[in-house]
Backbone as a ProteinNet text record, in pm:
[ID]
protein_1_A
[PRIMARY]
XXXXXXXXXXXXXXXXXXXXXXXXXXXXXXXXXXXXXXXXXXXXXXXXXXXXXXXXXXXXXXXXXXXXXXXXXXXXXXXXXXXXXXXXXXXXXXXXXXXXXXXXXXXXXXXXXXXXXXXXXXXXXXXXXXXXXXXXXXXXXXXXXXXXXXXXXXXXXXXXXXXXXXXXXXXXXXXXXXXXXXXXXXXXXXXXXXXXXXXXXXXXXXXXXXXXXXXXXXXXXXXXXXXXXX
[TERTIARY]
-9056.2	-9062.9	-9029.4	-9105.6	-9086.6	-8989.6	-8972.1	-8828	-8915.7	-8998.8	-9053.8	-9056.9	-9040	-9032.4	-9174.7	-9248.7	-9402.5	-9361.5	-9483.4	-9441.9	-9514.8	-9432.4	-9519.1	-9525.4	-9519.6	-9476.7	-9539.7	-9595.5	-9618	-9500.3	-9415.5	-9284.4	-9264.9	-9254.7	-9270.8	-9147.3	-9013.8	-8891.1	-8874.8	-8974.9	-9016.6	-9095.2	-9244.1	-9287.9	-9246.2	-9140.5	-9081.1	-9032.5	-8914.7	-8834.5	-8937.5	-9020.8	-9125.4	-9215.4	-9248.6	-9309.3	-9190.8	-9075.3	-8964.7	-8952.5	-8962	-8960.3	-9101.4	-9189.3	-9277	-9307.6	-9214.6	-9185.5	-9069.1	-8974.5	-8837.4	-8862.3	-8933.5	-8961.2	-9018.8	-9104.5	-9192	-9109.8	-9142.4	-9052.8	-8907.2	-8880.5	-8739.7	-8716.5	-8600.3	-8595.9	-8530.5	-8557.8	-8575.7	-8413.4	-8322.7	-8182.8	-8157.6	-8167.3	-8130.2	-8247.6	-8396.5	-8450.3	-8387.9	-8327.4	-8284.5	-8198.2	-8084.2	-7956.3	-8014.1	-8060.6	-8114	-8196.2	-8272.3	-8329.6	-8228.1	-8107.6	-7982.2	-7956.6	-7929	-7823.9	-7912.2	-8044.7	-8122.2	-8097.6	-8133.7	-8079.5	-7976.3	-7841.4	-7744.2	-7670.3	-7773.4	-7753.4	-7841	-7909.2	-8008.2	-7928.2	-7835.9	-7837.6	-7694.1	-7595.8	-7489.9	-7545.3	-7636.2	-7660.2	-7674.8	-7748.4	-7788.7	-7647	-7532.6	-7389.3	-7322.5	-7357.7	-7315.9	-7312.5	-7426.9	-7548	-7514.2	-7462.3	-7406.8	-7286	-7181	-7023.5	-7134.4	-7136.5	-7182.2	-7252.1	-7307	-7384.6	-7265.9	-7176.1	-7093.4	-6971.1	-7011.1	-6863.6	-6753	-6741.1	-6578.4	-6590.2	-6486.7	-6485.9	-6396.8	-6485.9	-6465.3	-6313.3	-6225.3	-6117	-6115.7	-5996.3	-6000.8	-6016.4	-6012.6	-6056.8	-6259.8	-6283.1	-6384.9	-6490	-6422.4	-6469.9	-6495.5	-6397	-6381.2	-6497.6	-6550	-6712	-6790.8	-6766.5	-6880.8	-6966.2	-6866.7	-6891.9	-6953.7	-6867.1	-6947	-7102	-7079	-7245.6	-7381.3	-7327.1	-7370	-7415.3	-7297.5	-7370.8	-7437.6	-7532.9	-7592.5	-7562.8	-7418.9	-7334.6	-7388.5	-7383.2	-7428.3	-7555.2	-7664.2	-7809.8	-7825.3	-7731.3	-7745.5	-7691.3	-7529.8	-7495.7	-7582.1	-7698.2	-7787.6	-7868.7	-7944.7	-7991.5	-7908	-7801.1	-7732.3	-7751.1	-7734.3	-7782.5	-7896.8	-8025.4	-8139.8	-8113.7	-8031.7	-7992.5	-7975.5	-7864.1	-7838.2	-7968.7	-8056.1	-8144.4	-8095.9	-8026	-7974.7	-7913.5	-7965.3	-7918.6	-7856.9	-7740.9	-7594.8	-7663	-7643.9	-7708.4	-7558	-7647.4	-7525.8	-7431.7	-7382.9	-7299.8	-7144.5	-7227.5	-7076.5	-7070.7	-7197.2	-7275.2	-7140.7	-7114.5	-7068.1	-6948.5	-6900.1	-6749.6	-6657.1	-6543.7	-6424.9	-6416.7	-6418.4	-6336.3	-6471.8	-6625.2	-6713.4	-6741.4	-6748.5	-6721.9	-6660.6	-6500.4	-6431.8	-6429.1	-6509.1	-6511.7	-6620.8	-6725.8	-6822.6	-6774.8	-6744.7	-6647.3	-6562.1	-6466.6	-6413.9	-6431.5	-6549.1	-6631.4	-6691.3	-6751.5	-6819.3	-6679	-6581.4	-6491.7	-6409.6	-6401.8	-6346.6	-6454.5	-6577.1	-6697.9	-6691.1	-6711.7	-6700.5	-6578.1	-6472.4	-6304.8	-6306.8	-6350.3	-6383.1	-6459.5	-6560.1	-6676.5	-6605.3	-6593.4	-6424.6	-6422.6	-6310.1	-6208.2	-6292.7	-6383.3	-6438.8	-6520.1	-6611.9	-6680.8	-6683	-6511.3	-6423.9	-6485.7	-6451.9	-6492.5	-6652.2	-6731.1	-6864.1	-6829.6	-6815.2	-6786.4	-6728.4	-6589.3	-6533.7	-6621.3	-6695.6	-6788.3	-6867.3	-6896.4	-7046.2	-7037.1	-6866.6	-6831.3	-6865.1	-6863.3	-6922.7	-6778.4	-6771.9	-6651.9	-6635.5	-6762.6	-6734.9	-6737.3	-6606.6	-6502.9	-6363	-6322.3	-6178.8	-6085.8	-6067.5	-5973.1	-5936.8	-6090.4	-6113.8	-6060	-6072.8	-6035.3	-5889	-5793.7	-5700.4	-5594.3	-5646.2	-5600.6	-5594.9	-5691.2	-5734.8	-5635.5	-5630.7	-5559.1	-5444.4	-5367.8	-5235.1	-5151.1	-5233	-5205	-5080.7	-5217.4	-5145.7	-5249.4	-5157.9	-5199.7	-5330.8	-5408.7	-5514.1	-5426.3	-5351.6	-5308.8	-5242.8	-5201.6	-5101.8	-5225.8	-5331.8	-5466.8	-5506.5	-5560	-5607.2	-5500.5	-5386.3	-5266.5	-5273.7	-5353.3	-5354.6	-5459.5	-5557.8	-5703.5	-5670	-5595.7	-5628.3	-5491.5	-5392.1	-5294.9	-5363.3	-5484.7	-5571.8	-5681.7	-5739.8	-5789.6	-5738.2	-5618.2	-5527.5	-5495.3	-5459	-5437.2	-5577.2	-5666.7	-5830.3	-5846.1	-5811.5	-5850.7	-5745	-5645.7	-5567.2	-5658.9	-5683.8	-5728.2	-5841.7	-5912.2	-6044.7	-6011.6	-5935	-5895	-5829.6	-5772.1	-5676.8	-5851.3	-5944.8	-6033.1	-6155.3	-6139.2	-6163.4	-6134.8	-5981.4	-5961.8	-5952.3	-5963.4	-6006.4	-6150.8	-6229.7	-6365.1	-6428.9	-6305	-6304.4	-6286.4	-6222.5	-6155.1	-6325.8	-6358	-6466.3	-6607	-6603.3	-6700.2	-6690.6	-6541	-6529.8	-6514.5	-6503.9	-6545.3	-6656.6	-6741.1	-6918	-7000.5	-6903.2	-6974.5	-7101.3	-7104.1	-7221.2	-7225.3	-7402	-7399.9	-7326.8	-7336.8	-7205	-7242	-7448.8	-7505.7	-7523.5	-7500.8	-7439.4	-7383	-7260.2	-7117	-7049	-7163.2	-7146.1	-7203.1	-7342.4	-7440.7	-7334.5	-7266.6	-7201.8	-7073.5	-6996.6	-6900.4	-6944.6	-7021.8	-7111.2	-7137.8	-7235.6	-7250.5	-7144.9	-6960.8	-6894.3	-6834.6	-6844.3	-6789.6	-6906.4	-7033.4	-7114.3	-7084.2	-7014.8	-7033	-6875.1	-6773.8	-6649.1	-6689.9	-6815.3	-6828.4	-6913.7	-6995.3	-7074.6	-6983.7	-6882.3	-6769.1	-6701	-6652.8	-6567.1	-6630	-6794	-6907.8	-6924	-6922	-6936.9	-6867.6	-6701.2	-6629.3	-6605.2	-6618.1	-6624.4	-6710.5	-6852.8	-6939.5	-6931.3	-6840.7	-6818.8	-6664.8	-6599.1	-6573	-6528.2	-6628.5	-6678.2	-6826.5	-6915.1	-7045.5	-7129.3	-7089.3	-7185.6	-7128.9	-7249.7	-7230.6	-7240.8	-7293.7	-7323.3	-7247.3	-7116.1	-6960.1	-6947.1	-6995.4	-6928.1	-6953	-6915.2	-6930	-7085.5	-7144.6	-7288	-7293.2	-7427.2	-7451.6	-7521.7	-7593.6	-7706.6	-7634.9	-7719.6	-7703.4	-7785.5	-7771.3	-7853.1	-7875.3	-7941	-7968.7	-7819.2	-7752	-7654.1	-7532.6	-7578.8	-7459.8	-7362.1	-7392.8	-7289.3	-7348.9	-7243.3	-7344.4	-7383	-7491.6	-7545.5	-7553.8	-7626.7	-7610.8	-7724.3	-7737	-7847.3	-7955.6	-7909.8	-8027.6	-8108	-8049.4	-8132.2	-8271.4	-8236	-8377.9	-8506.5	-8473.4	-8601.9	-8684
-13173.5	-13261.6	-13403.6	-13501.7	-13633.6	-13715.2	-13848.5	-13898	-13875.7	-13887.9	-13864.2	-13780.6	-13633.4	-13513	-13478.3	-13521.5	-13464.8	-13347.4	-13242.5	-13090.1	-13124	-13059.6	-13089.5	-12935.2	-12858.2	-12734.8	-12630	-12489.8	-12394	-12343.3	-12355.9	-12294.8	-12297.3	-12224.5	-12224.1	-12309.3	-12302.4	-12375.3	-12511.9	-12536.9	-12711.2	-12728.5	-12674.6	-12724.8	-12709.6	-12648.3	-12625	-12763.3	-12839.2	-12918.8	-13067.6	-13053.5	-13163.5	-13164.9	-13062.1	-13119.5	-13213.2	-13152	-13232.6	-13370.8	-13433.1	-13542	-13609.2	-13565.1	-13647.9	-13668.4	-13617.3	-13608.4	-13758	-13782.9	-13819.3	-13980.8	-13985.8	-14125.6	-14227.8	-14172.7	-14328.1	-14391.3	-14556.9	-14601.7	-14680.3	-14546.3	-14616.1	-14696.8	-14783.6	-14859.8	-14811.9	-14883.5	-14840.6	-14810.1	-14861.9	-14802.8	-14689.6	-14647.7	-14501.9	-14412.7	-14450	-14343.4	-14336.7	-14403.1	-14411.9	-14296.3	-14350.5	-14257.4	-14038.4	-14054.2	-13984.4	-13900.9	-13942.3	-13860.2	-13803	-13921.7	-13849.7	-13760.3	-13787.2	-13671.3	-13543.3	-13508.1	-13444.5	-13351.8	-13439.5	-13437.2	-13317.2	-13374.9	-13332.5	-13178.8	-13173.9	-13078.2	-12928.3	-12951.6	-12891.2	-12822.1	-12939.9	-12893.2	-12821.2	-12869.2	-12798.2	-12654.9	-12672	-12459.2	-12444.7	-12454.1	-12377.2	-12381.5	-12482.4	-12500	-12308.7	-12372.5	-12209.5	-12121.1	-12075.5	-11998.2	-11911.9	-12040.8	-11973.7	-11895.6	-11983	-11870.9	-11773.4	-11778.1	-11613.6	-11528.9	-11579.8	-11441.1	-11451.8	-11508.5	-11518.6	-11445.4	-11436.9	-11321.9	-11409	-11513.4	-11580.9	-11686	-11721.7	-11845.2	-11949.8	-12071	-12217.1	-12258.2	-12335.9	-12387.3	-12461.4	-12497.2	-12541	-12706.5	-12766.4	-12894.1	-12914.6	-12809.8	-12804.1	-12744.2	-12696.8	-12579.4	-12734.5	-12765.7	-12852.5	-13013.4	-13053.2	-13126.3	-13014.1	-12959.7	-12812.2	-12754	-12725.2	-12695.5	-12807.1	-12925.4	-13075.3	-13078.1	-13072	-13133.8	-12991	-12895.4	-12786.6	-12763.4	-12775.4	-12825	-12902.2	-12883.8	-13008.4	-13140.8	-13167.4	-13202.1	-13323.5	-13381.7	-13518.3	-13560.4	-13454.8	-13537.4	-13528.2	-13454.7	-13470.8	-13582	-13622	-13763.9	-13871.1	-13884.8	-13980.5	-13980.3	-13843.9	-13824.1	-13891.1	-13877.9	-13919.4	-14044.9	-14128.2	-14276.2	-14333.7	-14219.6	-14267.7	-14214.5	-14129.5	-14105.2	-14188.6	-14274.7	-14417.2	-14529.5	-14510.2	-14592.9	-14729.5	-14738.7	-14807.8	-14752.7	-14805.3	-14785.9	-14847.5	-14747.4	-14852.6	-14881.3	-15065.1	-15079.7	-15066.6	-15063.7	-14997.7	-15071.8	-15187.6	-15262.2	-15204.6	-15114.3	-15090.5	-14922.8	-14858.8	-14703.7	-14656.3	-14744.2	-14737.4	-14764.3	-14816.9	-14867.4	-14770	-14763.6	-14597.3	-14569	-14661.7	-14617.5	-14524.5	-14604.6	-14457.8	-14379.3	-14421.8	-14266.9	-14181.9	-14192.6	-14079.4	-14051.9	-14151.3	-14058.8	-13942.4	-13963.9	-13901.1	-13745	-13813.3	-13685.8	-13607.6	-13660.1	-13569.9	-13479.2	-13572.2	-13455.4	-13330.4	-13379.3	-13276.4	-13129.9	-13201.8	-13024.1	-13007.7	-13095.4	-13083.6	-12936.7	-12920.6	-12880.5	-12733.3	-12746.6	-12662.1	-12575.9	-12599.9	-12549.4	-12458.8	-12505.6	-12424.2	-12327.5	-12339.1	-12230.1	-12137.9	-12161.7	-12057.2	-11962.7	-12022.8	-11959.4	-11843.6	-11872.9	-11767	-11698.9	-11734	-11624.5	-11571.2	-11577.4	-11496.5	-11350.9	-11278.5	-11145.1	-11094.4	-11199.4	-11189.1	-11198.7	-11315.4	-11288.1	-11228.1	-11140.7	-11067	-10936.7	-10920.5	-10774.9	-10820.9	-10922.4	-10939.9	-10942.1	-10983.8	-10958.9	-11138.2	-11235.9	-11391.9	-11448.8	-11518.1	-11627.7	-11752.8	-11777.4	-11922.8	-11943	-11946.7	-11948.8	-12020.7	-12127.5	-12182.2	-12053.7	-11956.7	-11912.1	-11836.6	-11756	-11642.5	-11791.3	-11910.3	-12000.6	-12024.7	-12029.3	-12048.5	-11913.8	-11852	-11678.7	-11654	-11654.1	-11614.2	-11752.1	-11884.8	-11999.1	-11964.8	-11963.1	-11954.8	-11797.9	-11701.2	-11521.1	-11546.6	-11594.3	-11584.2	-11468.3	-11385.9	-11301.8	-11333.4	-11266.5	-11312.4	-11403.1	-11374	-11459.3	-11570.8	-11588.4	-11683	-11808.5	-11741	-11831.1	-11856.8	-11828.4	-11895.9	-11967	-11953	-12077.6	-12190.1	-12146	-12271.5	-12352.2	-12288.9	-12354	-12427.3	-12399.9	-12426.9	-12551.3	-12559.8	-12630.2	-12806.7	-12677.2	-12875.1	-12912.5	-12820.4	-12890.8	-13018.2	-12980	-13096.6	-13178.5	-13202.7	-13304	-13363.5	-13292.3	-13397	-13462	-13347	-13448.1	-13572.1	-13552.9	-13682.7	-13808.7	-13752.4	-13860.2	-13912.8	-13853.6	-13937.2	-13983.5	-13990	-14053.6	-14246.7	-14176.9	-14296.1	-14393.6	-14331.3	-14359.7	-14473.7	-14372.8	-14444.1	-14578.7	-14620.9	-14744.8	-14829.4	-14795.2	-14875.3	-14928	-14798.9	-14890	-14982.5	-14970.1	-15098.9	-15233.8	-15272.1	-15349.7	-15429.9	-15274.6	-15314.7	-15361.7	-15348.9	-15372.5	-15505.5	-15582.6	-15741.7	-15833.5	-15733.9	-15846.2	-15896.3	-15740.9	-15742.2	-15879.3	-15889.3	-16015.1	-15927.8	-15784.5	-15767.3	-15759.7	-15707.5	-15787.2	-15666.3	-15712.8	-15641.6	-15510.2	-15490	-15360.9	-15260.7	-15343	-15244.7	-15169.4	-15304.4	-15210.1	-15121.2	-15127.2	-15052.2	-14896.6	-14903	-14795	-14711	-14781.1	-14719.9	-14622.6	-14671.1	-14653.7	-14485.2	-14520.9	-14391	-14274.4	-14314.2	-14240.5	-14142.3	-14247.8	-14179.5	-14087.4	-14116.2	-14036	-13882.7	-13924.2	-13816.7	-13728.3	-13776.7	-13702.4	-13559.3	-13646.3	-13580.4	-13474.6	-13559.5	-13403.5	-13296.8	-13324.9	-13223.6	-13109.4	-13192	-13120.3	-13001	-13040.5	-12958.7	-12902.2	-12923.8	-12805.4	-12708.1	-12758.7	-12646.1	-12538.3	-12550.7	-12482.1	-12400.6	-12499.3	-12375.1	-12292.7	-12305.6	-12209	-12131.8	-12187.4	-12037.7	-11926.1	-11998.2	-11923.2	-11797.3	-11863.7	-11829.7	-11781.5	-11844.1	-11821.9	-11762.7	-11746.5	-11663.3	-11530.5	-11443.2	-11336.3	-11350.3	-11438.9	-11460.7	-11435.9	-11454.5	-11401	-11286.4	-11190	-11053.7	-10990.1	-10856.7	-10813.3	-10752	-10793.4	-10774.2	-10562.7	-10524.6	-10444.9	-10377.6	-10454.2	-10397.8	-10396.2	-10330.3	-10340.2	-10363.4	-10385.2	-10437.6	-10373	-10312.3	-10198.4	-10148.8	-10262.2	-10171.6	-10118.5	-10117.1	-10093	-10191.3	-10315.7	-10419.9	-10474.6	-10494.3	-10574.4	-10705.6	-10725.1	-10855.1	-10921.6	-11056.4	-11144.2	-11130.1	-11158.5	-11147.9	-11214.4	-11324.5	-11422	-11370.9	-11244.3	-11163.7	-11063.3	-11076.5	-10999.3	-11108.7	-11225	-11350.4	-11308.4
-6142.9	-6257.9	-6214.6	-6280.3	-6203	-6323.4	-6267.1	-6372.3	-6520.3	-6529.1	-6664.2	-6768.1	-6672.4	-6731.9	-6711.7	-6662.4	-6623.3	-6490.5	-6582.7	-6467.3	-6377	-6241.6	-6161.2	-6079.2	-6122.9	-6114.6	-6281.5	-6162.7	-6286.9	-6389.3	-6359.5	-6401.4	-6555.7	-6609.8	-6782.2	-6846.4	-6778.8	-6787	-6775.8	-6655.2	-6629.6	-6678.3	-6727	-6854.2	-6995	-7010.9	-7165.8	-7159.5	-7041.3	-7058.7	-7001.9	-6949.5	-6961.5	-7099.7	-7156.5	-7296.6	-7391.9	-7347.9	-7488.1	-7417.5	-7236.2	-7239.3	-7261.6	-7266.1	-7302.5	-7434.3	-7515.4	-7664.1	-7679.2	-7586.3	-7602.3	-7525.7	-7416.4	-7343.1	-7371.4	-7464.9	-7537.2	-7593.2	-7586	-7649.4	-7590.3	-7515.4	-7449.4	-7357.4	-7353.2	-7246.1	-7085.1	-7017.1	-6861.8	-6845.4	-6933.3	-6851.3	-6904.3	-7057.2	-7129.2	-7059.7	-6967.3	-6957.5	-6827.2	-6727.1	-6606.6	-6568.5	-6750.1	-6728.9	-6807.3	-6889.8	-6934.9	-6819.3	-6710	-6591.7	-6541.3	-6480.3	-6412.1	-6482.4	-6602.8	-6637.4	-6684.7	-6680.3	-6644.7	-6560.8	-6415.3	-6258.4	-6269.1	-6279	-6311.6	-6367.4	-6486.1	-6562.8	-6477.9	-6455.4	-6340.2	-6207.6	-6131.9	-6091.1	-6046.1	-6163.4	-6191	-6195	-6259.9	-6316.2	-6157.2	-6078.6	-5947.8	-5897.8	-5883.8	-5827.3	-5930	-6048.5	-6093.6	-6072.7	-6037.6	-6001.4	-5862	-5764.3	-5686.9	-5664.1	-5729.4	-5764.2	-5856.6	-5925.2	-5994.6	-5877.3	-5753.1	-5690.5	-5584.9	-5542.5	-5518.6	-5529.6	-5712	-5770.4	-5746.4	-5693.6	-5699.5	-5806	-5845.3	-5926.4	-5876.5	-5909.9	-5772.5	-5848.9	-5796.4	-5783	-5947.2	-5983.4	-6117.5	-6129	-6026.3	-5980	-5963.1	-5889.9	-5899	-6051.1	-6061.3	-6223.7	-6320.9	-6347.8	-6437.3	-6435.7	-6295.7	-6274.1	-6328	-6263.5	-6231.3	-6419.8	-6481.1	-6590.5	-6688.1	-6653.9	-6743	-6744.9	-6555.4	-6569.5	-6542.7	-6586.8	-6640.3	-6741.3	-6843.1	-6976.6	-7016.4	-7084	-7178.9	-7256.7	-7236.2	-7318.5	-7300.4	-7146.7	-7101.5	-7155.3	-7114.9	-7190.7	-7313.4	-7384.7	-7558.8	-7594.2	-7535.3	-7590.8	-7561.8	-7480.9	-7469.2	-7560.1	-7602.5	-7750.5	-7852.9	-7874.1	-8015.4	-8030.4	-7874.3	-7936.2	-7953.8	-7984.7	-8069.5	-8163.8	-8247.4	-8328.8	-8431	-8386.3	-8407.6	-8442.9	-8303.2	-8309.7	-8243	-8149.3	-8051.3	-7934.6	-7837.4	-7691.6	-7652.6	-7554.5	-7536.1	-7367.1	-7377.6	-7258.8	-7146.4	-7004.1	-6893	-6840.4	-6932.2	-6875.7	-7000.7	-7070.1	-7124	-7117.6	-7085.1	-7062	-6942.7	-6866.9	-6712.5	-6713.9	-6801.1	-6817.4	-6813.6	-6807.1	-6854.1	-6906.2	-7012.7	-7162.9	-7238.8	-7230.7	-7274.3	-7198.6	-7050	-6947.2	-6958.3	-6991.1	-7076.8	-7182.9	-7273.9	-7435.4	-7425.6	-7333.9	-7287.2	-7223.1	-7102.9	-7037.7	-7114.5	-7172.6	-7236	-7387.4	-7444.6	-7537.4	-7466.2	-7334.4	-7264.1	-7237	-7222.6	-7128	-7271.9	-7389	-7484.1	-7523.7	-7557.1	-7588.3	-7481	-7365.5	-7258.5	-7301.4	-7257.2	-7251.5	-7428	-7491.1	-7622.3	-7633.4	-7625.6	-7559.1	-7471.8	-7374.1	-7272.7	-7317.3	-7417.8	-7504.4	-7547.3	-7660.6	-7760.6	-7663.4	-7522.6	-7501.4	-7340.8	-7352.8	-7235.7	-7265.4	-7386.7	-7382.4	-7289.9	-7345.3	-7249.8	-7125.1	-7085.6	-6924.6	-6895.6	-6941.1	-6863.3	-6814.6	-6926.4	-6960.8	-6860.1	-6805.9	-6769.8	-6597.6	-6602.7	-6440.4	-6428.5	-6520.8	-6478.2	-6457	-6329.9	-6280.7	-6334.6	-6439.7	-6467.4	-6621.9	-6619.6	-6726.6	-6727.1	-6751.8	-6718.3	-6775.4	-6860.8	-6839	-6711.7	-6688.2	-6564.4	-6443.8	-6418.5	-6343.4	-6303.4	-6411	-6448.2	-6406.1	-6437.4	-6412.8	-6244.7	-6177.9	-6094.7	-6000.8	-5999.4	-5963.4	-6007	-6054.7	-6102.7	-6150.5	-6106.5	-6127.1	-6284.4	-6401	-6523.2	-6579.5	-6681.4	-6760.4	-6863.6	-6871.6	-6988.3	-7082.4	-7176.1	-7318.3	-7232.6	-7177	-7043.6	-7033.3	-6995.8	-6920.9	-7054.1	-7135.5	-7284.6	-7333.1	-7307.4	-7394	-7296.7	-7158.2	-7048.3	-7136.3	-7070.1	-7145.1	-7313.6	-7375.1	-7543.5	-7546.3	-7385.2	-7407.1	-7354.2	-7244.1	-7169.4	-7273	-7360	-7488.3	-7540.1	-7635.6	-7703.2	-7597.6	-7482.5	-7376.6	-7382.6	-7352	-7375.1	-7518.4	-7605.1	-7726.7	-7730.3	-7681.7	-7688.9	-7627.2	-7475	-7393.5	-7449.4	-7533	-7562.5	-7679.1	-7764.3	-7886.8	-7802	-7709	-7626.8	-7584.9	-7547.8	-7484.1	-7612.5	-7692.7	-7780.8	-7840.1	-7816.3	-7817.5	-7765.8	-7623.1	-7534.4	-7553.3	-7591.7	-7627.4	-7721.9	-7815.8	-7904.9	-7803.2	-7702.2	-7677	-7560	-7503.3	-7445.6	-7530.6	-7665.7	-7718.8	-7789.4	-7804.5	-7840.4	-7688.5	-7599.4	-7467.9	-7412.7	-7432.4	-7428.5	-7513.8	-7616	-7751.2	-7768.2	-7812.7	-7787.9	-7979.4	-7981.6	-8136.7	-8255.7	-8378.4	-8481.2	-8496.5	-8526.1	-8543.5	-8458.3	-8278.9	-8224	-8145.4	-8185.6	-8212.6	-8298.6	-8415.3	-8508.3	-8445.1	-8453	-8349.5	-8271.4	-8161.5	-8041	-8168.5	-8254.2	-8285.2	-8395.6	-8458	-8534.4	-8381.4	-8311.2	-8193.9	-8147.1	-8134.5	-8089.9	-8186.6	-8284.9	-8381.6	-8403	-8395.1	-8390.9	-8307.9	-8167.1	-8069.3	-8090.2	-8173.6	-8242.6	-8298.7	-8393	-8513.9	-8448.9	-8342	-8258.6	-8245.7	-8107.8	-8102.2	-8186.2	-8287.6	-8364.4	-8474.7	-8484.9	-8550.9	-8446.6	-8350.2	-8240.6	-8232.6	-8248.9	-8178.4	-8306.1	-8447.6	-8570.5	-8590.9	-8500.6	-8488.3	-8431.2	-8304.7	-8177.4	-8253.4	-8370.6	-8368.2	-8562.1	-8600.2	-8726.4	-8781.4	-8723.7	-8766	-8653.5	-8539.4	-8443.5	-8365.1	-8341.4	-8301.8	-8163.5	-8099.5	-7950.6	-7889	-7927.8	-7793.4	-7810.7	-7900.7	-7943.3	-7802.2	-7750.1	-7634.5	-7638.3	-7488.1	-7476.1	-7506.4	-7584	-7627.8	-7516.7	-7390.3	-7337.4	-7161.8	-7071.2	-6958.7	-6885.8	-6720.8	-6611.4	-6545.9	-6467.9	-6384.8	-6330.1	-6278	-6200.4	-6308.5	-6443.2	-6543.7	-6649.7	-6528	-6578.8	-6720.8	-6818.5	-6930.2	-6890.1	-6969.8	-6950.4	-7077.1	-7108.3	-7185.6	-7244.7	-7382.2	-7440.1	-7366.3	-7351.6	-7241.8	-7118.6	-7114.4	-7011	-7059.9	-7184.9	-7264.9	-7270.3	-7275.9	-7230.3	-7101.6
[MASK]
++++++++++++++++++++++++++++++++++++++++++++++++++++++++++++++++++++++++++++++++++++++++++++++++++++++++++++++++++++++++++++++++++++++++++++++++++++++++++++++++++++++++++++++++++++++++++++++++++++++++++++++++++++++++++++++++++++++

C-alpha cells in the first residue's frame, strides 16, 4: 500500500484499508495526510511486533508492552480522524509538541490498559501474552487480582497525566497565536478523544459480549477468538 492507501497488493485486508483511504485523503492537507500514513505505518506494524510475542508465547517486558500496545491499536489513526471531525487540522507545529503528544499518548494506553482489564479472561483462555495484566504478572510474580489492581492503579496515574497534559496545551495554543476557531477545533477534538475513551471502556464493560470466554476452538484445542471465524 503506498502513502495513499492505494493497494498495491492482492490482499483483501490492504484493499479493505486502501478503499477507506481513498475515501479519507481527498481534500486533506499534506501534513495530517503525512501524519495519518505514519500512523498507519505504525499501527501495521505494531500488530506484526505482536504477532511475534504471541508465536513466541512470551510476553515482551512492561516497558516494552506499553509502545508496543499504543501503536498497535488504532487509537493513533483514529485521533487523526477526530480532527476532521472537527473539520480542522491541527497543523505540526503544535501536532509534535508534548503537551498533545501526551494527551494523545495517553488516551491511547488510557483506552488499551482498559480493554486489558475486561478481556484478560480471553486471553488467558486463548493462551495470548499480550495483555498488561498477563505483563505485569509474569514481570513482577503478582497474583491475578494483584496484576489487575496494578493495571487499574496505572490507569488513574494516566488519567491524571493527560488531564495535567491538557493544560499544558492550553498554554501551547496562546503561544502558537494560532486562530480562536482553531483553538477551539483542537480543544472539542481533545475532549472527543475523553469521551471516546470512557464510551469505550463502558462498553467493554456493560454492553458487550466480546470478552466473555471464547466458545470455540483451534485445532490444537486452545480457544480462540471470535476473530478467528473470519
Amino acid at each position: 500500500m503506498d502513502r495513499r492507501g492505494r493497494a498495491t497488493s492482492g490482499n483483501p485486508v490492504v484493499a479493505a484499508v486502501a478503499d477507506l483511504c481513498t475515501r479519507t485523503f481527498p481534500g486533506r492537507g499534506p501534513e495530517w495526510e503525512r501524519r495519518f500514513a505514519l500512523n498507519l505505518e505504525t499501527w501495521l506494524a505494531g500488530h506484526a511486533r505482536e504477532n511475534a510475542f504471541r508465536a513466541a508465547a512470551v510476553p515482551p517486558g512492561s516497558a516494552e508492552y506499553v509502545r508496543l500496545r499504543r501503536d498497535a491499536s488504532t487509537v493513533l489513526p483514529n485521533c487523526d480522524l477526530i480532527e476532521l471531525t472537527e473539520g480542522a487540522e491541527i497543523p505540526d507545529a503544535l501536532y509534535y509538541r508534548g503537551a498533545y503528544q501526551e494527551v494523545v499518548a495517553a488516551t491511547a494506553d488510557i483506552m488499551c490498559w482498559a480493554n486489558d482489564v475486561h478481556s484478560l479472561p480471553g486471553e488467558l483462555a486463548a493462551g495470548d501474552p499480550i495483555n498488561f495484566v498477563v505483563v505485569l504478572a509474569e514481570e513482577r510474580r503478582l497474583d491475578w487480582p494483584a496484576a489487575v489492581r496494578c493495571v487499574c492503579d496505572r490507569i488513574a496515574d494516566r488519567v491524571a497525566e493527560r488531564t495535567a497534559a491538557e493544560r499544558r496545551l492550553d498554554a501551547d495554543l496562546a503561544e502558537l497565536e494560532l486562530p480562536d476557531d482553531l483553538r477551539r477545533a483542537v480543544r472539542r477534538g481533545v475532549a472527543n478523544q475523553g469521551s471516546w475513551a470512557a464510551g469505550m471502556e463502558r462498553w467493554d464493560r456493560t454492553d458487550t459480549i466480546r470478552h466473555a470466554a471464547p466458545k470455540f476452538t483451534d485445532e490444537t484445542g486452545r480457544a480462540g477468538y471470535a476473530e478467528n471465524l473470519l
